[in-house]
């Protein structure tokens, strides 16, 4: 595969490869991301992002966590690039015990500065990113409560049973 002609330079420089990838998926969703040398296969950034999320979900489901070992046997194929990005995705990170412990530590610290009525009592870390203008957030980053309630009914119910 060869990379697209779209420059990877962003207005805000991401500090990791994963962040740069996610920024490109959001910014160039329908643009060409990868193509084979002869052009037989093409993949947009949106497709690339969806395929990486799918692989990352599979890796998390079989127990791959940050610091774990993933040993692909690569050839110059699109699957190799997707595997590499998936191994460091937010899906895998959202299930990592050290990441969850850090989130819990920070929630506890924040709760110490809030009145009991303002404190976070229950939370769930989702293995996905909510992008502004997407299903769960408006373009200005406000919550879209009805779609969230509909999409996460089972997750919300599980928190309170």
Short mmCIF file of C-alpha atoms in Angstrom, two decimals:
data_model
loop_
_atom_site.label_atom_id
_atom_site.label_comp_id
_atom_site.label_asym_id
_atom_site.label_seq_id
_atom_site.Cartn_x
_atom_site.Cartn_y
_atom_site.Cartn_z
CA UNK A 1 0.00 0.00 0.00
CA UNK A 2 1.06 3.55 -0.53
CA UNK A 3 -0.16 6.49 1.49
CA UNK A 4 -2.58 9.03 0.15
CA UNK A 5 -1.55 12.39 -1.21
CA UNK A 6 -3.22 14.20 1.71
CA UNK A 7 -0.62 15.70 4.03
CA UNK A 8 -0.67 14.40 7.58
CA UNK A 9 0.15 17.86 8.95
CA UNK A 10 -2.58 18.93 11.36
CA UNK A 11 -3.35 22.29 12.95
CA UNK A 12 -2.86 20.70 16.37
CA UNK A 13 0.08 18.31 16.43
CA UNK A 14 -0.97 15.01 17.98
CA UNK A 15 1.54 13.49 20.37
CA UNK A 16 1.08 9.84 19.36
CA UNK A 17 0.66 7.90 16.13
CA UNK A 18 -2.77 6.78 17.36
CA UNK A 19 -3.87 10.38 17.92
CA UNK A 20 -2.60 11.39 14.47
CA UNK A 21 -4.48 8.49 12.90
CA UNK A 22 -7.74 9.38 14.70
CA UNK A 23 -7.35 13.02 13.71
CA UNK A 24 -6.94 12.01 10.06
CA UNK A 25 -9.99 9.73 10.23
CA UNK A 26 -12.06 12.61 11.58
CA UNK A 27 -10.67 15.26 9.25
CA UNK A 28 -10.43 13.32 5.97
CA UNK A 29 -13.21 10.72 6.42
CA UNK A 30 -14.11 10.35 2.73
CA UNK A 31 -10.65 10.97 1.28
CA UNK A 32 -8.35 8.23 0.04
CA UNK A 33 -6.14 6.87 2.83
CA UNK A 34 -4.50 3.83 1.27
CA UNK A 35 -4.35 2.20 -2.14
CA UNK A 36 -2.43 -0.64 -3.66
CA UNK A 37 0.33 0.34 -6.06
CA UNK A 38 -1.81 -0.44 -9.10
CA UNK A 39 -4.95 1.00 -7.51
CA UNK A 40 -6.83 -2.32 -7.36
CA UNK A 41 -7.71 -1.71 -3.71
CA UNK A 42 -8.56 1.65 -2.19
CA UNK A 43 -9.53 2.52 1.37
CA UNK A 44 -10.92 5.83 2.64
CA UNK A 45 -9.96 7.18 6.05
CA UNK A 46 -13.48 6.32 7.32
CA UNK A 47 -13.11 2.69 6.16
CA UNK A 48 -9.58 2.56 7.57
CA UNK A 49 -10.84 3.80 10.96
CA UNK A 50 -13.75 1.33 11.00
CA UNK A 51 -11.49 -1.61 10.15
CA UNK A 52 -8.95 -0.61 12.81
CA UNK A 53 -11.75 -0.35 15.41
CA UNK A 54 -13.01 -3.80 14.40
CA UNK A 55 -9.55 -5.36 14.77
CA UNK A 56 -8.95 -3.54 18.07
CA UNK A 57 -12.25 -4.83 19.43
CA UNK A 58 -11.18 -8.36 18.51
CA UNK A 59 -7.78 -7.92 20.15
CA UNK A 60 -9.40 -6.61 23.35
CA UNK A 61 -11.91 -9.48 23.29
CA UNK A 62 -9.12 -12.08 23.28
CA UNK A 63 -7.32 -10.34 26.13
CA UNK A 64 -4.67 -8.23 24.37
CA UNK A 65 -3.91 -5.26 26.62
CA UNK A 66 -1.40 -2.40 26.48
CA UNK A 67 2.02 -3.87 27.10
CA UNK A 68 0.86 -7.21 25.70
CA UNK A 69 2.48 -8.80 22.69
CA UNK A 70 1.08 -8.77 19.18
CA UNK A 71 3.32 -10.43 16.60
CA UNK A 72 1.93 -10.07 13.09
CA UNK A 73 3.63 -11.83 10.21
CA UNK A 74 3.48 -8.93 7.77
CA UNK A 75 3.51 -8.63 4.06
CA UNK A 76 2.87 -5.31 2.33
CA UNK A 77 -0.90 -5.55 2.67
CA UNK A 78 -3.54 -3.22 4.14
CA UNK A 79 -4.25 -5.69 6.95
CA UNK A 80 -0.75 -5.22 8.38
CA UNK A 81 -1.21 -1.47 8.77
CA UNK A 82 -4.64 -1.88 10.36
CA UNK A 83 -3.29 -4.45 12.83
CA UNK A 84 -0.52 -2.13 13.97
CA UNK A 85 -2.89 0.75 14.62
CA UNK A 86 -5.48 -1.49 16.28
CA UNK A 87 -2.93 -2.79 18.79
CA UNK A 88 -2.63 0.72 20.23
CA UNK A 89 -6.27 1.79 19.87
CA UNK A 90 -8.62 3.32 22.38
CA UNK A 91 -10.59 0.04 22.43
CA UNK A 92 -7.62 -1.86 23.84
CA UNK A 93 -6.72 0.99 26.17
CA UNK A 94 -10.26 1.28 27.54
CA UNK A 95 -10.02 -2.27 28.93
CA UNK A 96 -6.50 -1.97 30.37
CA UNK A 97 -6.39 -2.35 34.16
CA UNK A 98 -3.76 0.38 34.60
CA UNK A 99 -5.79 2.83 32.49
CA UNK A 100 -8.97 2.03 34.43
CA UNK A 101 -7.11 2.43 37.75
CA UNK A 102 -5.81 5.85 36.66
CA UNK A 103 -9.31 6.96 35.68
CA UNK A 104 -10.64 5.80 39.05
CA UNK A 105 -7.85 7.65 40.87
CA UNK A 106 -8.67 10.87 39.04
CA UNK A 107 -12.42 10.53 39.59
CA UNK A 108 -11.80 10.00 43.31
CA UNK A 109 -9.56 13.10 43.43
CA UNK A 110 -12.16 15.18 41.58
CA UNK A 111 -14.97 13.91 43.83
CA UNK A 112 -12.98 15.13 46.84
CA UNK A 113 -13.44 18.70 45.55
CA UNK A 114 -17.19 18.39 44.91
CA UNK A 115 -20.29 18.35 47.07
CA UNK A 116 -21.97 14.94 47.43
CA UNK A 117 -24.71 15.94 44.97
CA UNK A 118 -22.10 16.80 42.30
CA UNK A 119 -19.91 13.71 42.69
CA UNK A 120 -19.61 10.92 40.14
CA UNK A 121 -21.19 7.84 41.70
CA UNK A 122 -20.97 5.35 38.83
CA UNK A 123 -19.15 5.35 35.52
CA UNK A 124 -18.28 3.12 32.60
CA UNK A 125 -15.32 3.49 30.25
CA UNK A 126 -16.46 2.92 26.67
CA UNK A 127 -14.10 1.55 24.04
CA UNK A 128 -14.90 4.27 21.53
CA UNK A 129 -14.34 7.94 20.88
CA UNK A 130 -17.23 10.37 20.64
CA UNK A 131 -16.40 12.89 17.93
CA UNK A 132 -18.05 16.33 17.83
CA UNK A 133 -20.83 16.23 15.25
CA UNK A 134 -21.25 12.47 15.64
CA UNK A 135 -24.08 10.40 17.09
CA UNK A 136 -23.37 11.27 20.72
CA UNK A 137 -22.05 14.86 20.57
CA UNK A 138 -23.19 17.96 18.77
CA UNK A 139 -20.68 19.88 16.63
CA UNK A 140 -19.99 22.06 19.69
CA UNK A 141 -19.35 19.05 21.95
CA UNK A 142 -22.66 19.01 23.86
CA UNK A 143 -24.22 15.66 24.74
CA UNK A 144 -27.00 14.28 22.58
CA UNK A 145 -28.95 12.69 25.42
CA UNK A 146 -31.65 10.81 23.45
CA UNK A 147 -29.21 8.98 21.13
CA UNK A 148 -26.94 8.18 24.09
CA UNK A 149 -29.87 6.81 26.13
CA UNK A 150 -31.02 4.72 23.15
CA UNK A 151 -27.58 3.45 22.13
CA UNK A 152 -26.37 2.64 25.66
CA UNK A 153 -29.61 1.43 27.30
CA UNK A 154 -28.11 -1.90 28.36
CA UNK A 155 -24.90 -0.30 29.66
CA UNK A 156 -26.85 2.29 31.68
CA UNK A 157 -29.23 -0.34 33.06
CA UNK A 158 -26.29 -2.54 34.10
CA UNK A 159 -24.81 0.32 36.11
CA UNK A 160 -27.89 0.52 38.31
CA UNK A 161 -28.79 -3.14 38.80
#
